[in-house]
Coordinates of C-alpha atoms and ligand atoms in Angstrom, one line a residue:
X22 CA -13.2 20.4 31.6
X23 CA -14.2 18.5 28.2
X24 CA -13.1 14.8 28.2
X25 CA -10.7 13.6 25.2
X26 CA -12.6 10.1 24.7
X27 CA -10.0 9.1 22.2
X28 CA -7.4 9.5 25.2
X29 CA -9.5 8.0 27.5
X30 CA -10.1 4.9 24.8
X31 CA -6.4 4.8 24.2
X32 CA -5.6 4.4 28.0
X33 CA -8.2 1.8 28.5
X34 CA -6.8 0.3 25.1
X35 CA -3.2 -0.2 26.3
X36 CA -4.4 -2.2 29.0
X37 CA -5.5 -4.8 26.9
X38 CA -3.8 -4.4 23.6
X39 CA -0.3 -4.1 22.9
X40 CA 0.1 -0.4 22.6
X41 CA -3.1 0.1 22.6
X42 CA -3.8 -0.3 18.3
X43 CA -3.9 -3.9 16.8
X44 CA -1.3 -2.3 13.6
X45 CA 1.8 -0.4 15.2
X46 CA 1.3 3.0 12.7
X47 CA -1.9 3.7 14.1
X48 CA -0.2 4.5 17.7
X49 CA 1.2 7.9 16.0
X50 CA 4.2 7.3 17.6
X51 CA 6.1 8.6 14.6
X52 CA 4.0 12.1 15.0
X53 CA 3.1 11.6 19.1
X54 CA 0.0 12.8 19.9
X55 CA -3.2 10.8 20.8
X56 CA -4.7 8.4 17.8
X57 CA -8.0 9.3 17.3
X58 CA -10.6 6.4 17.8
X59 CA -13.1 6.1 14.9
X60 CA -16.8 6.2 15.7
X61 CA -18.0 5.9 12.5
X62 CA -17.1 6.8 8.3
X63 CA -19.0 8.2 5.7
X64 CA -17.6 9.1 2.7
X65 CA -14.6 11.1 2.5
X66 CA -15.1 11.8 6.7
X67 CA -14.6 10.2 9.6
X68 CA -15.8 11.2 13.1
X69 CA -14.0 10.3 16.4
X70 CA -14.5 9.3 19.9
X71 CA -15.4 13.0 20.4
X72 CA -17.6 13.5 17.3
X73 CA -15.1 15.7 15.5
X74 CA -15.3 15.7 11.7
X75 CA -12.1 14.6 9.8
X76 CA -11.8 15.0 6.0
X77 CA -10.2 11.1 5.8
X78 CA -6.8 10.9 3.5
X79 CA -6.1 7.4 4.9
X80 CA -9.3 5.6 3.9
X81 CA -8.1 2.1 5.9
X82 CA -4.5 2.6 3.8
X83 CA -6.0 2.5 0.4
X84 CA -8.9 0.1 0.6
X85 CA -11.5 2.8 1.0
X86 CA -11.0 4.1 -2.8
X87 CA -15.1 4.8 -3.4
X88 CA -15.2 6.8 0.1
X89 CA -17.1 5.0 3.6
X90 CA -20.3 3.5 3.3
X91 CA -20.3 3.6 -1.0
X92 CA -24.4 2.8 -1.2
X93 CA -23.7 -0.2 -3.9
X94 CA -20.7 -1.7 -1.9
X95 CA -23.1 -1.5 1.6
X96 CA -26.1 -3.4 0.0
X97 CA -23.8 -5.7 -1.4
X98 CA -22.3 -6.6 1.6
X99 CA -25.5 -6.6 3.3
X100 CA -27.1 -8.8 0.9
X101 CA -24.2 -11.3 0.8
X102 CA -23.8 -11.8 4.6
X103 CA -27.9 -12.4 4.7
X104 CA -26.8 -15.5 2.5
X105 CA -24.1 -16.6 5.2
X106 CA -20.6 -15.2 6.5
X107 CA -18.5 -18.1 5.5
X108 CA -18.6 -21.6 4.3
X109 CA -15.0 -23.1 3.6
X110 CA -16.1 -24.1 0.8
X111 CA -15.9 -22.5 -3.1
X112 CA -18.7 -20.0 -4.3
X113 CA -19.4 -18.5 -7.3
X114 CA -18.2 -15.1 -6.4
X115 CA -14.7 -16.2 -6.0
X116 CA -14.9 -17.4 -9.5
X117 CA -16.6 -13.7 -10.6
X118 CA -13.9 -12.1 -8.5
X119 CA -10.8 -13.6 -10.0
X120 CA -12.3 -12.9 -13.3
X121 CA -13.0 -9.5 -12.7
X122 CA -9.2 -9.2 -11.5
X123 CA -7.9 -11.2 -14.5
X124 CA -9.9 -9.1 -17.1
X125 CA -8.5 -5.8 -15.7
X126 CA -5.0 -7.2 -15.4
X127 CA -3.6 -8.9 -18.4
X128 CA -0.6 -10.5 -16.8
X129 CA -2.7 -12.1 -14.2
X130 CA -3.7 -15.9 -15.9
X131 CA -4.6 -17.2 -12.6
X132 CA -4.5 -15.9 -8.7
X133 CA -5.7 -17.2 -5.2
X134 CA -7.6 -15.5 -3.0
X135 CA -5.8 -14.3 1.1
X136 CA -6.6 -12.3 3.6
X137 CA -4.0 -10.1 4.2
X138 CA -1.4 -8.4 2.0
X139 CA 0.9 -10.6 4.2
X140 CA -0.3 -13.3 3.6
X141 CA -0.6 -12.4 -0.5
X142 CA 3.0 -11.5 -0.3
X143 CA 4.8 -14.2 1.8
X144 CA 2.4 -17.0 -1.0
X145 CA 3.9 -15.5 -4.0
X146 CA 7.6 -15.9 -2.3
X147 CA 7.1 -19.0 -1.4
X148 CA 5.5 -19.8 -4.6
X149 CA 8.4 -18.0 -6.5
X150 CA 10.8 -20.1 -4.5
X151 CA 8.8 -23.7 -5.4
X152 CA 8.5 -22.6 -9.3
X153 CA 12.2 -22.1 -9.7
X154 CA 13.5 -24.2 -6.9
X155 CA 16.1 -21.5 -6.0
X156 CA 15.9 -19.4 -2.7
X157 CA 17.4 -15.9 -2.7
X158 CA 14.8 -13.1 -3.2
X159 CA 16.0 -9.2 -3.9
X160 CA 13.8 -6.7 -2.0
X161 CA 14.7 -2.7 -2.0
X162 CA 15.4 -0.4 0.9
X163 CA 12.0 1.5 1.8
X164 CA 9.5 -0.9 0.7
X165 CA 7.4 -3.0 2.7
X166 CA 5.6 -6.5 1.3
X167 CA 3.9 -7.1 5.2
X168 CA 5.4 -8.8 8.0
X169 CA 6.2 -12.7 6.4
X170 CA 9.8 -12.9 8.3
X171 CA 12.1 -13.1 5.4
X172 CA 10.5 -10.1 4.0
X173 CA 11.2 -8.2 7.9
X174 CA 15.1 -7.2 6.3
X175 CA 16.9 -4.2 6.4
X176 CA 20.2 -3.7 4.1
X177 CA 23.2 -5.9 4.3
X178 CA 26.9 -3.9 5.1
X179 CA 27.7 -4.2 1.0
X180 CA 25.1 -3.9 -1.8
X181 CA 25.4 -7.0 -2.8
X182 CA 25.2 -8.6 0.4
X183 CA 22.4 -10.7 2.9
X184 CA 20.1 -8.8 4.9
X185 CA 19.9 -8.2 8.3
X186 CA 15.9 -8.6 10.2
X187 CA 14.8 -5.8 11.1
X188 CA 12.4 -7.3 13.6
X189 CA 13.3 -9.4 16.8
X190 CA 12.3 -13.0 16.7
X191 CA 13.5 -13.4 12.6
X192 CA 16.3 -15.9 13.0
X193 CA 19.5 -14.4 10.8
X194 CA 18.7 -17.4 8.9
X195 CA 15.1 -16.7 8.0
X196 CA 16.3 -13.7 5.8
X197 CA 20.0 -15.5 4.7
X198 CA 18.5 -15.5 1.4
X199 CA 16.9 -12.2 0.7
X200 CA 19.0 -9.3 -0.5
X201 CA 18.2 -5.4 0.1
X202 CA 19.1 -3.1 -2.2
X203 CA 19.0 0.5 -2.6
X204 CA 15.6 1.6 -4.7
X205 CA 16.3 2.9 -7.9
X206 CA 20.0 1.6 -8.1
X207 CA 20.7 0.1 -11.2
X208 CA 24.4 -0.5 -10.6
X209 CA 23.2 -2.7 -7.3
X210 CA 20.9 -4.3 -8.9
X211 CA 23.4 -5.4 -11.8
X212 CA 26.2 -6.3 -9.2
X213 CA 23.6 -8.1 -7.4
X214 CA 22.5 -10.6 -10.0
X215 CA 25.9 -10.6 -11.8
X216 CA 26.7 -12.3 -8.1
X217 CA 23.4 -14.2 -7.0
X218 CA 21.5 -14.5 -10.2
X219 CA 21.6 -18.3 -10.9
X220 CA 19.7 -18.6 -6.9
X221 CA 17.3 -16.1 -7.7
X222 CA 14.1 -17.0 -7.7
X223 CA 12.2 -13.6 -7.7
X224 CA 13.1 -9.8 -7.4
X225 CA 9.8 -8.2 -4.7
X226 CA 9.1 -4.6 -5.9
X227 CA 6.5 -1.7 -5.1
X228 CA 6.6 0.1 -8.9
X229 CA 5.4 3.0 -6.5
X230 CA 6.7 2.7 -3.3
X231 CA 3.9 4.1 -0.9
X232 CA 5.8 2.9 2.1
X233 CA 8.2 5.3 1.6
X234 CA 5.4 7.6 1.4
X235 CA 5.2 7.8 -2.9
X236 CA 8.4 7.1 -4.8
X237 CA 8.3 5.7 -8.4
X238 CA 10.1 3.4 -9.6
X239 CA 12.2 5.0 -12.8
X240 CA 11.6 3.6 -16.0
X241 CA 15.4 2.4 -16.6
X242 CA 15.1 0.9 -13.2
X243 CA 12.4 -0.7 -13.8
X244 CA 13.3 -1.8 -17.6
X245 CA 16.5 -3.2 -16.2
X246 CA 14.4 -5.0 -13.3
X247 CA 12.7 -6.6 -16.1
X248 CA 15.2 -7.7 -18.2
X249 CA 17.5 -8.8 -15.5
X250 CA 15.0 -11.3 -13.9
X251 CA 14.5 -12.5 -17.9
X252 CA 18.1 -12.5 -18.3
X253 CA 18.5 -15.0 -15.1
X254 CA 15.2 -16.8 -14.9
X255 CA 14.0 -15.0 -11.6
X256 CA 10.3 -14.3 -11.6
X257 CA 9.6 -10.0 -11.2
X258 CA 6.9 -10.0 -8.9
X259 CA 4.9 -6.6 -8.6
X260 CA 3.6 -5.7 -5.1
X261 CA 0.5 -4.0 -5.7
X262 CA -1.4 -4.3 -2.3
X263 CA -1.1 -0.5 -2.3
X264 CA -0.9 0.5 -5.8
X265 CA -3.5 -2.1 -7.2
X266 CA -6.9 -1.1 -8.7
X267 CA -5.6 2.5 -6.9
X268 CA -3.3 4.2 -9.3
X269 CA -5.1 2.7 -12.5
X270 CA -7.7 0.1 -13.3
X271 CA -4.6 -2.0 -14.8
X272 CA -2.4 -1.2 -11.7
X273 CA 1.1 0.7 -11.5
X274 CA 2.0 -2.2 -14.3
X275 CA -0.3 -0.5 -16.5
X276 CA 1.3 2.7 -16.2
X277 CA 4.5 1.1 -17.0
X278 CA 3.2 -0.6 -20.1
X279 CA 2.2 2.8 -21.6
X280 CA 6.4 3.7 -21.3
X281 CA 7.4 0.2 -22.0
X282 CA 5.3 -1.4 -24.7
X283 CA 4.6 -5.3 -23.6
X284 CA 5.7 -5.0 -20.6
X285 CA 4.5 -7.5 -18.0
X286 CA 5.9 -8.6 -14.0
X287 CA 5.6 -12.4 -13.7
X288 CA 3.4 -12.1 -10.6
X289 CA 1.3 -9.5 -9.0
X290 CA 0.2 -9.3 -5.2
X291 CA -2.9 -7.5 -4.4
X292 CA -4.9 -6.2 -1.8
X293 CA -6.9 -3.1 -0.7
X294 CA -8.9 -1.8 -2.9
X295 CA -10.0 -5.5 -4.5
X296 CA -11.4 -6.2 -0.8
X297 CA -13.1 -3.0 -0.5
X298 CA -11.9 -2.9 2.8
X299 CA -12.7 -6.2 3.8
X300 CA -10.2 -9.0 4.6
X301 CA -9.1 -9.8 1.1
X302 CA -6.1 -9.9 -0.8
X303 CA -4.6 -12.1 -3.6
X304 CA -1.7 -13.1 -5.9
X305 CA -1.5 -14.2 -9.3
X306 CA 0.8 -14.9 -12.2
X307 CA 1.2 -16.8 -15.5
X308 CA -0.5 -19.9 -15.1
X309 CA 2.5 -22.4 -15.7
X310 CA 3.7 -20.9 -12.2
X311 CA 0.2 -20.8 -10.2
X312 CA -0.4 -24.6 -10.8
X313 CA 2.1 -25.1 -8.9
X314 CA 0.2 -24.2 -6.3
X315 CA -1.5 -26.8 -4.0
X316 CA -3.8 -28.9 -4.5
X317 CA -2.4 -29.3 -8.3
X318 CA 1.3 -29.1 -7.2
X319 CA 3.9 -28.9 -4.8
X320 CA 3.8 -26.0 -3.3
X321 CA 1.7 -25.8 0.3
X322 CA -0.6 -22.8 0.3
X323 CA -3.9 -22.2 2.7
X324 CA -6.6 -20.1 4.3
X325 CA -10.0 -20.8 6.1
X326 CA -11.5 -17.5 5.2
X327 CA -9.6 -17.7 1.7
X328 CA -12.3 -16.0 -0.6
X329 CA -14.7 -15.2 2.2
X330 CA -18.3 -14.9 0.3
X331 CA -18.9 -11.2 2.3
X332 CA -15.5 -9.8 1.5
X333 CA -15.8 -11.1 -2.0
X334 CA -19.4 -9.2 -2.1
X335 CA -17.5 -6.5 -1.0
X336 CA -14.6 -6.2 -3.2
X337 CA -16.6 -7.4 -6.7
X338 CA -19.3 -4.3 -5.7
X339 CA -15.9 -2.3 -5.2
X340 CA -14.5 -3.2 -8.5
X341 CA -17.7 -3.0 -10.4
X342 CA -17.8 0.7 -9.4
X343 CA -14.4 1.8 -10.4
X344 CA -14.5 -0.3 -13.6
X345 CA -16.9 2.9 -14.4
X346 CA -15.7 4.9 -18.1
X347 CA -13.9 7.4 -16.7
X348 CA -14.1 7.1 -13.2
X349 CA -9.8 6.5 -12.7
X350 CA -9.8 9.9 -15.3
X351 CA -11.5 11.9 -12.8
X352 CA -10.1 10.5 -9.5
X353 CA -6.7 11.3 -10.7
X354 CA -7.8 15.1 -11.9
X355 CA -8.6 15.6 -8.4
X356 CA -5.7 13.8 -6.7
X357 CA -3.6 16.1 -8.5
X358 CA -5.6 18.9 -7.4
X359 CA -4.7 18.4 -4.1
X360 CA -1.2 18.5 -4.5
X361 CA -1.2 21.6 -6.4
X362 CA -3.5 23.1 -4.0
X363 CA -0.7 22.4 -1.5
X364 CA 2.2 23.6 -3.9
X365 CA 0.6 26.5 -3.8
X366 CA 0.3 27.1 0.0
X367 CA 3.7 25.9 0.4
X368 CA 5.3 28.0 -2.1
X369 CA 2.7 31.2 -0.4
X370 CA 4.5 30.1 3.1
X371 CA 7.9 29.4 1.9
X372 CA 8.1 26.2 3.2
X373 CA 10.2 23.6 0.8
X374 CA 7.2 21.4 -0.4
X375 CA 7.5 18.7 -3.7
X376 CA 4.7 16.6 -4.2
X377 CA 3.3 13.5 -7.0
X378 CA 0.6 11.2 -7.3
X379 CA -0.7 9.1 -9.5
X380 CA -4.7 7.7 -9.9
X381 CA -6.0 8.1 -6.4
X382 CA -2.8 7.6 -4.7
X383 CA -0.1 10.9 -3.8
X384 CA 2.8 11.8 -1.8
X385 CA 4.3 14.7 -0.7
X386 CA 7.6 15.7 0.6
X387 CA 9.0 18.6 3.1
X388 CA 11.9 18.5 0.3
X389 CA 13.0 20.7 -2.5
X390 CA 12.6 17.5 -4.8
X391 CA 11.1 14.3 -5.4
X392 CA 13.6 11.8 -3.7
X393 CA 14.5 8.8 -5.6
X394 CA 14.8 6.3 -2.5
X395 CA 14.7 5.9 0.5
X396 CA 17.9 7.6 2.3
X397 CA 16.6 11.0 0.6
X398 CA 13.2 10.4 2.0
X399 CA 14.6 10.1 5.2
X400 CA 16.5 13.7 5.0
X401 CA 13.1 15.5 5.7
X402 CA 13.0 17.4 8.5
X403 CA 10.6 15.1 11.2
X404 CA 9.8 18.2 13.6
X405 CA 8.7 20.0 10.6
X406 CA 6.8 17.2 9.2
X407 CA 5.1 16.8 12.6
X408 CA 4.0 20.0 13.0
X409 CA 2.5 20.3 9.8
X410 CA 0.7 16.9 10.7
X411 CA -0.9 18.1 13.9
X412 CA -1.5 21.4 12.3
X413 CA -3.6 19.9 9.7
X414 CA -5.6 17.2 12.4
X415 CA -6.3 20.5 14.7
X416 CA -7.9 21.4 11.5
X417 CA -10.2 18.4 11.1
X418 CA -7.4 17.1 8.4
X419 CA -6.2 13.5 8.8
X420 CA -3.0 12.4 6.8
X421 CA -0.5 9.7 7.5
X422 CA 1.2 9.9 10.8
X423 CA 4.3 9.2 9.6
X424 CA 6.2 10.8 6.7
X425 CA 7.1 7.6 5.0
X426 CA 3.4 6.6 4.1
X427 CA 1.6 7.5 1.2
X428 CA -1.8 9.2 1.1
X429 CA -5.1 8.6 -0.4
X430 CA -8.3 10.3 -2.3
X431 CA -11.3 8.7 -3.3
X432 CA -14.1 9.2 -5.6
X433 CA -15.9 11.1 -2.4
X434 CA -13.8 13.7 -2.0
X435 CA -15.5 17.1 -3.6
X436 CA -13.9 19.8 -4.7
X437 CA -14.7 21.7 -1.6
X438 CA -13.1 18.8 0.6
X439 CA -9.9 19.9 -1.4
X440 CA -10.0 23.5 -1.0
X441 CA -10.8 23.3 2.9
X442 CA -7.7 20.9 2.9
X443 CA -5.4 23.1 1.3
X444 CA -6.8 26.4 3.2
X445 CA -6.2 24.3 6.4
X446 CA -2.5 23.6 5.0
X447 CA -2.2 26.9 4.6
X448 CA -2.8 28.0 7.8
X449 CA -0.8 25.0 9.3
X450 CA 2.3 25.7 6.7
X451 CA 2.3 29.3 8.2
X452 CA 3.2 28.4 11.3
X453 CA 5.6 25.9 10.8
X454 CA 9.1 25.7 12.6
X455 CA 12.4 26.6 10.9
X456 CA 13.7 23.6 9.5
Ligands
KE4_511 P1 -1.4 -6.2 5.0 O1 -0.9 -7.5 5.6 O2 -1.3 -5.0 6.0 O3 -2.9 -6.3 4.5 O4 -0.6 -5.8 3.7 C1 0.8 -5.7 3.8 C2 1.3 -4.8 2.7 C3 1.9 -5.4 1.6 N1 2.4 -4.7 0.6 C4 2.3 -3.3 0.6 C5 2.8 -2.6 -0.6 C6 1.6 -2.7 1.7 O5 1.5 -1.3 1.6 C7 1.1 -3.4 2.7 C8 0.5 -2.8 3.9 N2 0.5 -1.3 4.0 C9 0.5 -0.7 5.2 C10 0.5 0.8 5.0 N3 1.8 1.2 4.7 C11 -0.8 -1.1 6.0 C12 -1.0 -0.3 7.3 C13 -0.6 -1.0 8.5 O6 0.5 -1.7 8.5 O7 -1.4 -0.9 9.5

């Protein structure tokens, strides 16, 4: 009888760790089944406890955009922790790393260096907050900015009222301020600000919301998001931890600019792919809001592994790479291979199947069309979705074990990698269970 390792590894696992994974989607308890423990990555694959070979569409959530083990990105790392793994103290490659950031996002004047999305996320409330000295924040329904409690909200009874936390051990008071509204809503987000907008001090926004697996923000929406933040002196602040340095050199922002001339959000959170999946994250805005940042003004801020010199190796080597001519050109051309590839198989099995995707980052949907928010997102059939799921990891294919995450190519994938994916679809689609 053949031992499962990874089960055995998730048994002993629970024993020690809460639910045996140290980040709750990795349990698959939104797909069931056993997570598979990672033995080691190269390039677009992964291989598990049991030495099976996965074609990887996770790549660590996003950070993993040049494929495992990128040559450049290992000797960097290897070459910077040889010189130390932390100091507390400023080095030059913060410096070149904020640069690098600044010269390939033009609304970013200034940023500080985190460790976590998280932490990026909560600073820039906090910072949004100090700047303005007002404290209600909008968020929308089906997008996630980490686990800083007053961003842990679900939707208020009205559209234009206070959230509810969506996590035990947020006091109702945490999130009194912060509003949820429906994504894509641009009667809510009117009411909203016609009600609130003197206290606002920023509106939180994924322009592609990959936690709701890959929704885009309309351009109307988003216009009006812009203009109604200008209107009432909020700051718009862009959570790109996901789409960042993933769906464009410049960011989602950059692929709003090219519908919406000039436009710019007020602040940008970061993570991922600038840490090159190392502990590394940022945020960053116009500089008359960043100096108000500790130690040059009033509001607190901290981290003692803040710009970490082997994380910054990591994510300048990352950044150096995909600064490449052409390099976002051709990661996009096969990104959207993939998802015709699996048009196709759906359409061959007759299984409702819309897709969409954008740089290196895609979505697809069990759905007859693209859904503009979250509620639709959540009409997809979960056996279905599940099935498909397992049918493609039986098939050495890993994908996001739950249908409200987004997925990921990098520059590793081959062509074959995408054809064996969408055979293995194929086969997987064929056998699904009536909706
Ligand atoms: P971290 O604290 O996990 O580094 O970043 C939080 C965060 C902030 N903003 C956006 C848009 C994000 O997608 C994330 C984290 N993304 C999830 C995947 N949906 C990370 C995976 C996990 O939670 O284990």
């Amino acid at each position: 009888m053949t031992i499962d390792r990874n089960l055995d590894l998730f048994e002993r696992a629970k024993r020690s760790i809460p639910g045996g994974v140290n980040s709750p989607v990795r349990a698959f308890r939104a797909v069931g089944g056993t997570p598979r423990f990672v033995q080691r990555a190269q390039g677009a694959y992964f291989w598990d406890a049991n030495g099976q070979r996965y074609i990887d569409y996770i790549g660590s959530w996003g950070p993993m955009i040049l494929g495992h083990g990128h040559p450049a990105v290992l000797e960097a790392v290897q070459k910077a922790a040889l010189d130390g793994f932390s100091y507390g103290a400023p080095t030059e490659r913060e410096v070149q790393l904020a640069e690098a950031i600044i010269a390939a996002v033009p609304s970013i004047e200034m940023l500080r260096l985190v460790s976590s999305g998280t932490e990026a996320a909560m600073s820039a409330i906090r910072l949004a907050r100090g700047a303005t000295g007002r404290p209600k924040i909008i968020k929308f329904e089906g997008c996630y900015h980490g686990h800083a409690d007053a961003l842990l909200v679900k939707a208020g009874s009205g559209l234009a009222t206070f959230g509810y936390p969506t996590s035990a051990g947020v006091p109702p008071e945490v999130v009194q301020h912060t509003l949820v509204l429906p994504f894509n809503d641009v009667a809510a987000l009117e009411a909203a600000f016609a009600e609130h907008g003197a206290q606002m001090a920023a509106l939180m926004i994924e322009p592609i919301a990959g936690n709701m697996n890959f929704v885009r923000a309309t351009v109307p929406f988003m216009r009006r998001c812009r203009e109604l933040c200008s209107q009432h002196g909020a700051l718009l602040v862009f959570d790109e931890v996901m789409t960042g340095f993933r769906v464009a050199l410049g960011g989602a922002q950059s692929v709003y600019a090219r519908h919406m001339p000039g436009f710019e959000p007020d602040m940008t959170v970061l993570g991922k792919v600038i840490g090159g999946g190392m502990p590394l994250a940022a945020f960053g805005g116009k500089r008359a809001v960043m100096e108000q940042l500790a130690p040059l003004g009033p509001v607190y801020q901290a981290g003692t592994l803040s710009g970490n010199p082997v994380a910054t190796a990591c994510g300048l080597a990352t950044l150096q790479e995909i600064s490449r001519p052409g390099y976002f050109d051709a990661l996009g051309a096969r990104t959207r291979s993939l998802i015709s590839g699996l048009q196709g198989a759906a359409a061959q099995a007759g299984v409702p199947f819309c897709g969409d995707s954008e740089g290196g980052m895609f979505g697809f949907f069990l759905l007859p069309q693209l859904p503009p928010n979250y509620t639709d997102v959540m009409k997809t059939n979960g056996a279905r979705f599940n099935a498909l799921f397992h049918g493609l990891l039986r098939r050495g294919v890993y994908t996001a074990p739950a249908l409200y995450e987004a997925g990921f190519v990098s520059s590793a994938h081959s062509a074959d990698d995408i054809a064996a994916t969408v055979q293995a679809a194929a086969e997987a689609m064929a056998g699904l269970p009536e909706a």
